[in-house]
Every structure is written in C-alpha cells, then in structure tokens.
C-alpha cells in the first residue's frame, strides 16, 4: 500500500504534467488563432481576376480600409523570379546588370529558395501559391510554440499571443529560419537537462553543441542570421558551458573546433550542390544582396536618418555600403567582448544573450531591415529576462510600423500622396527599434535566462511552474488534509475560527489579562484579535477553531491544529486558551477528545504532538492526563515575549489512542453527568 508521501508525490507529478498540458494547449490555441488571423488578412491581397502571369489584380493594395494591410512577400515573389514558371531555383538563373534576378533565382539562401519552389508546385496564381506556402510554413510555427513552451512555460505567450505572429507569420519565409534558432537552443537545453534515470546530462556538451551547430547551419542556408550564433555557441563549449570557471579546466579548443567544423560542413552540404549545378545562379543571390540599396522599403535608420543628410544619392549608397559592413563587424566584436566580460564575472559564457546581442547588432546596422524581423527577436524576449518596458515598446512600435509602412506602399502603388500620420508611424517605428536594438546590443549579455531553461542548462531540476506551486501550497495546507470540520460533543462545539469572531476573541483576552503569562501576544481588543486571526489563517499549516458553549452560543476559547504535515501524518494541537469560567470544566477534555478522535480516526494521523512552556505545570499536567507521553525539552524552541522559551514536548501515537480514547471518553462523561 503506498505511503502518504508517495501518494502526495504522485499527485504533485500529475499536477505538474497537467499544467504542462494546459500550457501547451493554451499556447497552441493562441498560435492557431494568430495563424488563422494572419492567413485571412494576407489572403485578402489575392484572388480573381488574374493577369497572364497569375498575378491578382488587387495586389498589393487589397482593401485599403482593412485593419491589417494585406501585403505579403509570399505573393510578391510569385512574379519576377520565375517561381510562377516552376523553374528549379538557382540552377538556370542569374542576375541582370540592372540587378534583376531571373531563372528561378531568389534573393535568399538556397533552402529558402527550395521551399518557395515547393510552394509553387502545381499552382498557377499568386493566390494559390500563397495558400500552399502557408501550409508549408504552419508546422514550423506550431513546433516553435511547443519548444518555447517547454523552455519557458507561460512566457511562450510572448510568441503565441502578441501581434507579431499575426502580422508576419505569412508575410515572408521567416518561420523555418526562426525554427532553426529555437531548435538549436532546445537541443542545448535537452542535452544539459537531467536524465530522470541517472540524474546526469542527457548528452555531453560537445554532442549537443555539434547537433545545435548543424541546425544553425541549416538556418544559415535559409536566411543568414542563425549562422552568427555559431560563434557564441563555440565560445560556450570552449569555456565548458555551465561548468565555467568552477570546473578549473583548460579551455576546450577541440570541442569549440568541432562546433565550427560541424557548421561549415553542414553549410557546404547544403550549398555545394547548387554551386556545382549552377554557380552563376547561386552567386546571383549573393550579388543581389550586395547590390541592394537602403531604399524606402528597408525601414532602416540609414534611409530615414543618413539619406536626408547626404544630398547625392550615389554618395549615400557608397557610404551605406561601406559603413554598414564595418559597423556590423564592430557590433560582432562588441557583443563578443561584452559576453566574454560577463563570463569572467559569472563563470558561464552567456551564449544565448550573446546571440541576441549579435542579432541586434546585425538588425541595427544592416542596410536592409524588414518589419518581419520582429519574429527573429521574439524568441529572445521569451527566453531571456528582457525588461518589460523594452518588450512593450518594441512590440507596440512594431505594430505602428507595420500598419504604416505597408499602407505607405499602397499609396505609392496607387501614386497618391502619403498622409502625414503614415509617415509619422514609420518614423516612430524605425527610430524606436533602432534605439532598442542598440540597447539590446549592449545589455543582452547580462540578461539572465528564464526558467525552466536556466535549470536545464545547469542540469538542475527546474522550479515547479506557477499553477503547480499554488497546488503544492494547497497540498501542504492544513485544510487540504484535515478539511474544515465542525465537531460537537458534551455541549461544546469546535468550528473554524472566522474573522467575525474578532470582537468576542478580543474581549475574552482583554477580560482575563493573567492569560498572557503563558500566552504572550494574546489579542486584547478587536483590532489585535483581527490581526491574530489573520496570522492564524496565513499560517497554511494551521487550522484554528473557535470553542463555543452550546448552551449560550458564546465563544469561550480557541484551539488549533498546527504544524500539520500530511506526508508525515503528524499534527500538533495548541494555541489553546479558555475563559476562566471554562477552565476545569468539561470544555478542554471534550475539545481534546474531539480533536484527537478526528485526527486519528478521520484524518488518519499516526502522531499528535503538544508543546507547552517548561514551567507551565498546569498545562503539562493537563496534557499528561490526556494520555500523552513526555518526550523531552526543546531548548530555545519558541520566542516568548522578549526572549526564548524552552518547550516541553509531548506526543501520542495512533497505537496509544485506543486506550487513551476510552479513558478520555469516560472522563468527559463523568464531567457531564457527575456521580
């Protein structure tokens, strides 16, 4: 038969798993709702009639009064890169002198181009291309949600329940690349987490880091930025991960090299077949990015800040081309230095924070910045303790930017002047993001990782999630085990003490000040009684009772169960005092009989304890008369007035109860009906 402790452990485990299910289901429902909303909003840009290229007539404006602009790069890319002609990407293409791509070449790395080609299979319009592409992207969003929920619990809602997923889920091909970043962190977390069978890491640091590096390299072949995270990951392995300086070991140069080699080999596996089959087409994607200008559609501080200061457009492009590259390099160096400095302080290289810093520097200084890049930073908001004001401002201004810039494109497409508030919204979004990205670049290395990811990295058991902690607290509460009984015998009733008992309780103590000799701090007056009752209720291991005289209905005292421990099936009886008229009567024996009988018979206790002042001879004699056994003195056991008291401890076990119950019942009966 399982013990109470094991039964409680099973229930706590079920509660923990139950909350995990709640988190997963809730976050997935939010994700599905966001994806549905995003799909419907973007789908509004397409539909009949179509031109000879399968382009929807109402693209890119759609409904100009819609809450969310319908513009989507998924539809835009249908025409102009031979996606509509179902040309396999890169192999037969190139780039014109004017910078236009052709022959299936798209401006993204090869795996993104491959996904676009898959999205176009069997489709003849931008509308159906969008639908099939959305179907391809959806599983990535759902898996990201699952991984973030596992690593952050309720913080996953920053990903699943904020506007960015609605705005950008089907705007471009961001979800697969975001998935690789999140999956790499998840692999590292899983590898470092404690095995339920051995208590050790599930995978060695090198093994998990190599797998993560492979995933990041796949992300690099989707879009560039995950490749940057290989550097901090390698430095994390170099410094032995969470062991850090405490391990007192030499730097692991071999492990770090394996991480880099794994990324390089994976990149080559993905890229080389395209390079061999069509080098000019493969190179055209790189050339396109090199020739791309920081124009109005790039949303950078270069266009909105530097361009107005430089009159000559060619000079402006030259400045951006050089300065952007140099500043990205400076950002990489700065982020790495700050992370290394934090490693010297903490003994652990903050590779996730360093990755966020690198990303922030890249987004800030790159000459192209698209609104959908918010999906890149959202996982870091989830996994790192980014200050709430920074998250809130970033997300609010992101919505402002999205609702402004794509309406601006609509006005430009219709060759109409842009309203001032549209321009203002774009400016607000661009500049707020620039400032925040600079802030993230400088501070991200100092940001702590959220739970349970932080514990996973340390091969430690994470703290229980919020709802489970509340359930655990309830499980440990006296009322959870003992209930809130109303007990009646021999004209005495014990019922739970309530706040409305304060006047009667305060009057009782005020009328008999001699009680304070053995019970210092007894409430004298209603105000003190209110505080005393609140303290009793705040002690979750205590269950206070009012002692009522049935004949008059008056409150004549109080007593409590306390130190209730269901896992040990033990409870103490105390905090007891009575009005003078009740002392020496049937009240105390009847109350103790009811409390003991309920504890042993109804609650299944195996041990009941009493504590009293070592010098309180009257109390010690009364406890002994109940059939309790003196166990000894507990020195400095309780604070008593201005000092500490030595407590005399007594106990009774369930084995003693049968005889004690008979004796105590006889005693109560004699007091009720004396001979």
mmCIF file of C-alpha atoms in Angstrom, residues 61 64 407-419 423:
data_model
loop_
_atom_site.group_PDB
_atom_site.id
_atom_site.type_symbol
_atom_site.label_atom_id
_atom_site.label_comp_id
_atom_site.label_asym_id
_atom_site.label_seq_id
_atom_site.Cartn_x
_atom_site.Cartn_y
_atom_site.Cartn_z
ATOM 1 C CA UNK A 61 -3.238 47.131 -52.038
ATOM 2 C CA UNK A 64 -7.162 49.893 -48.152
ATOM 3 C CA UNK A 407 -0.132 51.357 -46.155
ATOM 4 C CA UNK A 408 2.594 53.636 -47.462
ATOM 5 C CA UNK A 409 3.389 51.043 -50.142
ATOM 6 C CA UNK A 410 -0.284 51.030 -51.060
ATOM 7 C CA UNK A 411 -0.346 54.794 -51.523
ATOM 8 C CA UNK A 412 2.854 54.604 -53.572
ATOM 9 C CA UNK A 413 1.366 51.827 -55.747
ATOM 10 C CA UNK A 414 -1.724 53.986 -56.350
ATOM 11 C CA UNK A 415 0.536 57.023 -56.940
ATOM 12 C CA UNK A 416 -1.211 59.002 -54.229
ATOM 13 C CA UNK A 417 0.370 61.255 -51.590
ATOM 14 C CA UNK A 418 1.037 59.589 -48.247
ATOM 15 C CA UNK A 419 -0.851 61.075 -45.259
ATOM 16 C CA UNK A 423 4.961 58.932 -42.377
#
